[in-house]
Amino acid sequence: MSADIAREPRLHESPLAFAALMGSGVAWGLIWIPLKFFAGLGLTGQMLALTAYALLGLAALPLIWRERAAWRGEWRLLLLIGLFFGWANIAFTTALMTGSVLRAMLLFYLLPAWGALGGTLIMHERLNLRRILAVALSLGGVFIIMGGAEVFRQLPTMADAMALSSGFCYTAAGVANRQARRIPLASRTLAPFVGCAVLAAMAALLFSAPALPPVAGTTWILLLLFAGVWLLGGTLLTTYGVARVEVSRAAILQVMELLVAVISAILIGGESMGLKEWTGAAMIIAATLLEAANSNGRAGAEAAKTAGETA
């Protein structure tokens, strides 16, 4: 970890930051509802990236460019944030539109394992016993959800692969976000939508793009509302809250996303969870809480080290 990060002052948390994270958890936990609606109209995740995400991306370009003096020295990190978050959004959207909401959410939450891998290889963090246990719990939870030994006898579905890759890229973008110190909030929030549009356009050029089904005028209005309210609002709340709340508390509050998605998918979507899904979910939540506690311990150690150096 760099000296700049180690010397970063402790956050002055506010009720507004907690409220932002709670709101983002509810928004992302319920995002499957409009996504399933658009899927019923014949739209796909790539089409959403070329419409709703691209509209936000185009609107964001002037603002991002206006802030170039602030992020010019960290443009590579901004590029990584945009591309990783961009793919995470596309993959997560596709998984929710084409597969089971419960399964997609649970597989996405393999975050403790990806976080430990990224922290060790990129941030040079040490793996302590608590973090190893968190990785084992998250991997074990996903292994159970995927069917146990059956996972070795059959390939995962496209929705499963999308959910897993989404969680990996989300964590990778988070690592880049932690290393960035000069990129303004607006650029961090809006860059992923530019990344979504760029990746979807590249896929359309390299592969045969699916034909856009007939879309009524009201659907375009709904796409605009979805992009502006749900996507931008949820992303802005998450970015604002995570930047102003201790890592451990942010992780705990973001578990709310998983709980909201599970409860709403059961009550509204008519989905059900068996013993293996409940067991896997409990292991993944336990792993997330362990990772949060580990993050809190690292933050405390860094603060103590900083205090000793400045004394």
mmCIF file with all atom_site columns, N, CA, C and O in Angstrom, residues 61-90:
data_model
loop_
_atom_site.group_PDB
_atom_site.id
_atom_site.type_symbol
_atom_site.label_atom_id
_atom_site.label_alt_id
_atom_site.label_comp_id
_atom_site.label_asym_id
_atom_site.label_entity_id
_atom_site.label_seq_id
_atom_site.pdbx_PDB_ins_code
_atom_site.Cartn_x
_atom_site.Cartn_y
_atom_site.Cartn_z
_atom_site.occupancy
_atom_site.B_iso_or_equiv
_atom_site.pdbx_formal_charge
_atom_site.auth_seq_id
_atom_site.auth_comp_id
_atom_site.auth_asym_id
_atom_site.auth_atom_id
_atom_site.pdbx_PDB_model_num
ATOM 1   N N  . LEU A 1 61 ? -19.760 12.599 -21.250 1.00 0.00 ? 61 LEU A N  1
ATOM 2   C CA . LEU A 1 61 ? -18.467 12.933 -21.851 1.00 0.00 ? 61 LEU A CA 1
ATOM 3   C C  . LEU A 1 61 ? -18.051 14.391 -21.645 1.00 0.00 ? 61 LEU A C  1
ATOM 4   O O  . LEU A 1 61 ? -16.896 14.659 -21.268 1.00 0.00 ? 61 LEU A O  1
ATOM 5   N N  . PRO A 1 62 ? -18.935 15.375 -21.866 1.00 0.00 ? 62 PRO A N  1
ATOM 6   C CA . PRO A 1 62 ? -18.495 16.772 -21.651 1.00 0.00 ? 62 PRO A CA 1
ATOM 7   C C  . PRO A 1 62 ? -18.058 17.046 -20.218 1.00 0.00 ? 62 PRO A C  1
ATOM 8   O O  . PRO A 1 62 ? -17.074 17.760 -19.991 1.00 0.00 ? 62 PRO A O  1
ATOM 9   N N  . LEU A 1 63 ? -18.783 16.490 -19.244 1.00 0.00 ? 63 LEU A N  1
ATOM 10  C CA . LEU A 1 63 ? -18.433 16.716 -17.844 1.00 0.00 ? 63 LEU A CA 1
ATOM 11  C C  . LEU A 1 63 ? -17.103 16.058 -17.495 1.00 0.00 ? 63 LEU A C  1
ATOM 12  O O  . LEU A 1 63 ? -16.255 16.651 -16.811 1.00 0.00 ? 63 LEU A O  1
ATOM 13  N N  . ILE A 1 64 ? -16.915 14.810 -17.963 1.00 0.00 ? 64 ILE A N  1
ATOM 14  C CA . ILE A 1 64 ? -15.645 14.120 -17.697 1.00 0.00 ? 64 ILE A CA 1
ATOM 15  C C  . ILE A 1 64 ? -14.485 14.891 -18.328 1.00 0.00 ? 64 ILE A C  1
ATOM 16  O O  . ILE A 1 64 ? -13.427 15.063 -17.721 1.00 0.00 ? 64 ILE A O  1
ATOM 17  N N  . TRP A 1 65 ? -14.688 15.364 -19.553 1.00 0.00 ? 65 TRP A N  1
ATOM 18  C CA . TRP A 1 65 ? -13.638 16.110 -20.233 1.00 0.00 ? 65 TRP A CA 1
ATOM 19  C C  . TRP A 1 65 ? -13.339 17.424 -19.516 1.00 0.00 ? 65 TRP A C  1
ATOM 20  O O  . TRP A 1 65 ? -12.180 17.853 -19.437 1.00 0.00 ? 65 TRP A O  1
ATOM 21  N N  . ARG A 1 66 ? -14.369 18.054 -18.975 1.00 0.00 ? 66 ARG A N  1
ATOM 22  C CA . ARG A 1 66 ? -14.170 19.314 -18.262 1.00 0.00 ? 66 ARG A CA 1
ATOM 23  C C  . ARG A 1 66 ? -13.319 19.132 -17.009 1.00 0.00 ? 66 ARG A C  1
ATOM 24  O O  . ARG A 1 66 ? -12.623 20.048 -16.570 1.00 0.00 ? 66 ARG A O  1
ATOM 25  N N  . GLU A 1 67 ? -13.346 17.918 -16.434 1.00 0.00 ? 67 GLU A N  1
ATOM 26  C CA . GLU A 1 67 ? -12.570 17.641 -15.229 1.00 0.00 ? 67 GLU A CA 1
ATOM 27  C C  . GLU A 1 67 ? -11.201 17.031 -15.531 1.00 0.00 ? 67 GLU A C  1
ATOM 28  O O  . GLU A 1 67 ? -10.535 16.521 -14.641 1.00 0.00 ? 67 GLU A O  1
ATOM 29  N N  . ARG A 1 68 ? -10.774 17.113 -16.794 1.00 0.00 ? 68 ARG A N  1
ATOM 30  C CA . ARG A 1 68 ? -9.543  16.422 -17.206 1.00 0.00 ? 68 ARG A CA 1
ATOM 31  C C  . ARG A 1 68 ? -8.321  16.927 -16.469 1.00 0.00 ? 68 ARG A C  1
ATOM 32  O O  . ARG A 1 68 ? -7.360  16.176 -16.249 1.00 0.00 ? 68 ARG A O  1
ATOM 33  N N  . ALA A 1 69 ? -8.321  18.210 -16.069 1.00 0.00 ? 69 ALA A N  1
ATOM 34  C CA . ALA A 1 69 ? -7.156  18.739 -15.353 1.00 0.00 ? 69 ALA A CA 1
ATOM 35  C C  . ALA A 1 69 ? -6.954  18.030 -14.020 1.00 0.00 ? 69 ALA A C  1
ATOM 36  O O  . ALA A 1 69 ? -5.819  17.876 -13.560 1.00 0.00 ? 69 ALA A O  1
ATOM 37  N N  . ALA A 1 70 ? -8.060  17.549 -13.414 1.00 0.00 ? 70 ALA A N  1
ATOM 38  C CA . ALA A 1 70 ? -7.971  16.875 -12.118 1.00 0.00 ? 70 ALA A CA 1
ATOM 39  C C  . ALA A 1 70 ? -7.512  15.429 -12.268 1.00 0.00 ? 70 ALA A C  1
ATOM 40  O O  . ALA A 1 70 ? -6.721  14.938 -11.449 1.00 0.00 ? 70 ALA A O  1
ATOM 41  N N  . TRP A 1 71 ? -8.000  14.731 -13.330 1.00 0.00 ? 71 TRP A N  1
ATOM 42  C CA . TRP A 1 71 ? -7.681  13.308 -13.417 1.00 0.00 ? 71 TRP A CA 1
ATOM 43  C C  . TRP A 1 71 ? -6.601  12.987 -14.456 1.00 0.00 ? 71 TRP A C  1
ATOM 44  O O  . TRP A 1 71 ? -6.280  11.811 -14.665 1.00 0.00 ? 71 TRP A O  1
ATOM 45  N N  . ARG A 1 72 ? -6.009  14.007 -15.090 1.00 0.00 ? 72 ARG A N  1
ATOM 46  C CA . ARG A 1 72 ? -5.034  13.742 -16.154 1.00 0.00 ? 72 ARG A CA 1
ATOM 47  C C  . ARG A 1 72 ? -3.881  12.862 -15.667 1.00 0.00 ? 72 ARG A C  1
ATOM 48  O O  . ARG A 1 72 ? -3.430  11.961 -16.365 1.00 0.00 ? 72 ARG A O  1
ATOM 49  N N  . GLY A 1 73 ? -3.424  13.096 -14.442 1.00 0.00 ? 73 GLY A N  1
ATOM 50  C CA . GLY A 1 73 ? -2.317  12.297 -13.923 1.00 0.00 ? 73 GLY A CA 1
ATOM 51  C C  . GLY A 1 73 ? -2.702  10.870 -13.583 1.00 0.00 ? 73 GLY A C  1
ATOM 52  O O  . GLY A 1 73 ? -1.830  10.019 -13.395 1.00 0.00 ? 73 GLY A O  1
ATOM 53  N N  . GLU A 1 74 ? -4.004  10.591 -13.494 1.00 0.00 ? 74 GLU A N  1
ATOM 54  C CA . GLU A 1 74 ? -4.481  9.237  -13.175 1.00 0.00 ? 74 GLU A CA 1
ATOM 55  C C  . GLU A 1 74 ? -5.430  8.726  -14.260 1.00 0.00 ? 74 GLU A C  1
ATOM 56  O O  . GLU A 1 74 ? -6.353  7.970  -13.988 1.00 0.00 ? 74 GLU A O  1
ATOM 57  N N  . TRP A 1 75 ? -5.171  9.099  -15.510 1.00 0.00 ? 75 TRP A N  1
ATOM 58  C CA . TRP A 1 75 ? -6.075  8.733  -16.590 1.00 0.00 ? 75 TRP A CA 1
ATOM 59  C C  . TRP A 1 75 ? -6.136  7.218  -16.794 1.00 0.00 ? 75 TRP A C  1
ATOM 60  O O  . TRP A 1 75 ? -7.175  6.681  -17.191 1.00 0.00 ? 75 TRP A O  1
ATOM 61  N N  . ARG A 1 76 ? -5.030  6.530  -16.500 1.00 0.00 ? 76 ARG A N  1
ATOM 62  C CA . ARG A 1 76 ? -5.039  5.070  -16.654 1.00 0.00 ? 76 ARG A CA 1
ATOM 63  C C  . ARG A 1 76 ? -5.998  4.435  -15.654 1.00 0.00 ? 76 ARG A C  1
ATOM 64  O O  . ARG A 1 76 ? -6.714  3.472  -15.983 1.00 0.00 ? 76 ARG A O  1
ATOM 65  N N  . LEU A 1 77 ? -6.013  4.960  -14.427 1.00 0.00 ? 77 LEU A N  1
ATOM 66  C CA . LEU A 1 77 ? -6.938  4.438  -13.427 1.00 0.00 ? 77 LEU A CA 1
ATOM 67  C C  . LEU A 1 77 ? -8.386  4.742  -13.820 1.00 0.00 ? 77 LEU A C  1
ATOM 68  O O  . LEU A 1 77 ? -9.273  3.904  -13.637 1.00 0.00 ? 77 LEU A O  1
ATOM 69  N N  . LEU A 1 78 ? -8.629  5.933  -14.356 1.00 0.00 ? 78 LEU A N  1
ATOM 70  C CA . LEU A 1 78 ? -9.983  6.268  -14.805 1.00 0.00 ? 78 LEU A CA 1
ATOM 71  C C  . LEU A 1 78 ? -10.414 5.338  -15.935 1.00 0.00 ? 78 LEU A C  1
ATOM 72  O O  . LEU A 1 78 ? -11.565 4.897  -15.987 1.00 0.00 ? 78 LEU A O  1
ATOM 73  N N  . LEU A 1 79 ? -9.472  5.008  -16.826 1.00 0.00 ? 79 LEU A N  1
ATOM 74  C CA . LEU A 1 79 ? -9.771  4.075  -17.916 1.00 0.00 ? 79 LEU A CA 1
ATOM 75  C C  . LEU A 1 79 ? -10.131 2.701  -17.361 1.00 0.00 ? 79 LEU A C  1
ATOM 76  O O  . LEU A 1 79 ? -11.110 2.068  -17.810 1.00 0.00 ? 79 LEU A O  1
ATOM 77  N N  . LEU A 1 80 ? -9.349  2.224  -16.383 1.00 0.00 ? 80 LEU A N  1
ATOM 78  C CA . LEU A 1 80 ? -9.636  0.921  -15.780 1.00 0.00 ? 80 LEU A CA 1
ATOM 79  C C  . LEU A 1 80 ? -10.984 0.932  -15.056 1.00 0.00 ? 80 LEU A C  1
ATOM 80  O O  . LEU A 1 80 ? -11.754 -0.032 -15.153 1.00 0.00 ? 80 LEU A O  1
ATOM 81  N N  . ILE A 1 81 ? -11.276 2.010  -14.342 1.00 0.00 ? 81 ILE A N  1
ATOM 82  C CA . ILE A 1 81 ? -12.558 2.120  -13.648 1.00 0.00 ? 81 ILE A CA 1
ATOM 83  C C  . ILE A 1 81 ? -13.698 2.041  -14.651 1.00 0.00 ? 81 ILE A C  1
ATOM 84  O O  . ILE A 1 81 ? -14.688 1.338  -14.443 1.00 0.00 ? 81 ILE A O  1
ATOM 85  N N  . GLY A 1 82 ? -13.565 2.786  -15.758 1.00 0.00 ? 82 GLY A N  1
ATOM 86  C CA . GLY A 1 82 ? -14.616 2.786  -16.766 1.00 0.00 ? 82 GLY A CA 1
ATOM 87  C C  . GLY A 1 82 ? -14.821 1.428  -17.413 1.00 0.00 ? 82 GLY A C  1
ATOM 88  O O  . GLY A 1 82 ? -15.955 0.960  -17.566 1.00 0.00 ? 82 GLY A O  1
ATOM 89  N N  . LEU A 1 83 ? -13.731 0.758  -17.777 1.00 0.00 ? 83 LEU A N  1
ATOM 90  C CA . LEU A 1 83 ? -13.840 -0.521 -18.475 1.00 0.00 ? 83 LEU A CA 1
ATOM 91  C C  . LEU A 1 83 ? -14.290 -1.645 -17.536 1.00 0.00 ? 83 LEU A C  1
ATOM 92  O O  . LEU A 1 83 ? -15.167 -2.447 -17.889 1.00 0.00 ? 83 LEU A O  1
ATOM 93  N N  . PHE A 1 84 ? -13.693 -1.702 -16.344 1.00 0.00 ? 84 PHE A N  1
ATOM 94  C CA . PHE A 1 84 ? -14.077 -2.772 -15.411 1.00 0.00 ? 84 PHE A CA 1
ATOM 95  C C  . PHE A 1 84 ? -15.512 -2.597 -14.920 1.00 0.00 ? 84 PHE A C  1
ATOM 96  O O  . PHE A 1 84 ? -16.299 -3.547 -14.904 1.00 0.00 ? 84 PHE A O  1
ATOM 97  N N  . PHE A 1 85 ? -15.849 -1.388 -14.488 1.00 0.00 ? 85 PHE A N  1
ATOM 98  C CA . PHE A 1 85 ? -17.221 -1.144 -14.059 1.00 0.00 ? 85 PHE A CA 1
ATOM 99  C C  . PHE A 1 85 ? -18.187 -1.298 -15.229 1.00 0.00 ? 85 PHE A C  1
ATOM 100 O O  . PHE A 1 85 ? -19.325 -1.741 -15.068 1.00 0.00 ? 85 PHE A O  1
ATOM 101 N N  . GLY A 1 86 ? -17.718 -0.897 -16.438 1.00 0.00 ? 86 GLY A N  1
ATOM 102 C CA . GLY A 1 86 ? -18.566 -1.021 -17.618 1.00 0.00 ? 86 GLY A CA 1
ATOM 103 C C  . GLY A 1 86 ? -18.937 -2.469 -17.891 1.00 0.00 ? 86 GLY A C  1
ATOM 104 O O  . GLY A 1 86 ? -20.112 -2.800 -18.101 1.00 0.00 ? 86 GLY A O  1
ATOM 105 N N  . TRP A 1 87 ? -17.925 -3.361 -17.870 1.00 0.00 ? 87 TRP A N  1
ATOM 106 C CA . TRP A 1 87 ? -18.235 -4.771 -18.095 1.00 0.00 ? 87 TRP A CA 1
ATOM 107 C C  . TRP A 1 87 ? -19.053 -5.348 -16.944 1.00 0.00 ? 87 TRP A C  1
ATOM 108 O O  . TRP A 1 87 ? -19.961 -6.163 -17.154 1.00 0.00 ? 87 TRP A O  1
ATOM 109 N N  . ALA A 1 88 ? -18.746 -4.926 -15.721 1.00 0.00 ? 88 ALA A N  1
ATOM 110 C CA . ALA A 1 88 ? -19.517 -5.410 -14.574 1.00 0.00 ? 88 ALA A CA 1
ATOM 111 C C  . ALA A 1 88 ? -20.995 -5.081 -14.748 1.00 0.00 ? 88 ALA A C  1
ATOM 112 O O  . ALA A 1 88 ? -21.869 -5.909 -14.469 1.00 0.00 ? 88 ALA A O  1
ATOM 113 N N  . ASN A 1 89 ? -21.300 -3.874 -15.221 1.00 0.00 ? 89 ASN A N  1
ATOM 114 C CA . ASN A 1 89 ? -22.698 -3.484 -15.432 1.00 0.00 ? 89 ASN A CA 1
ATOM 115 C C  . ASN A 1 89 ? -23.356 -4.311 -16.524 1.00 0.00 ? 89 ASN A C  1
ATOM 116 O O  . ASN A 1 89 ? -24.483 -4.772 -16.368 1.00 0.00 ? 89 ASN A O  1
ATOM 117 N N  . ILE A 1 90 ? -22.647 -4.483 -17.654 1.00 0.00 ? 90 ILE A N  1
ATOM 118 C CA . ILE A 1 90 ? -23.217 -5.264 -18.762 1.00 0.00 ? 90 ILE A CA 1
ATOM 119 C C  . ILE A 1 90 ? -23.458 -6.711 -18.340 1.00 0.00 ? 90 ILE A C  1
ATOM 120 O O  . ILE A 1 90 ? -24.514 -7.292 -18.593 1.00 0.00 ? 90 ILE A O  1
#
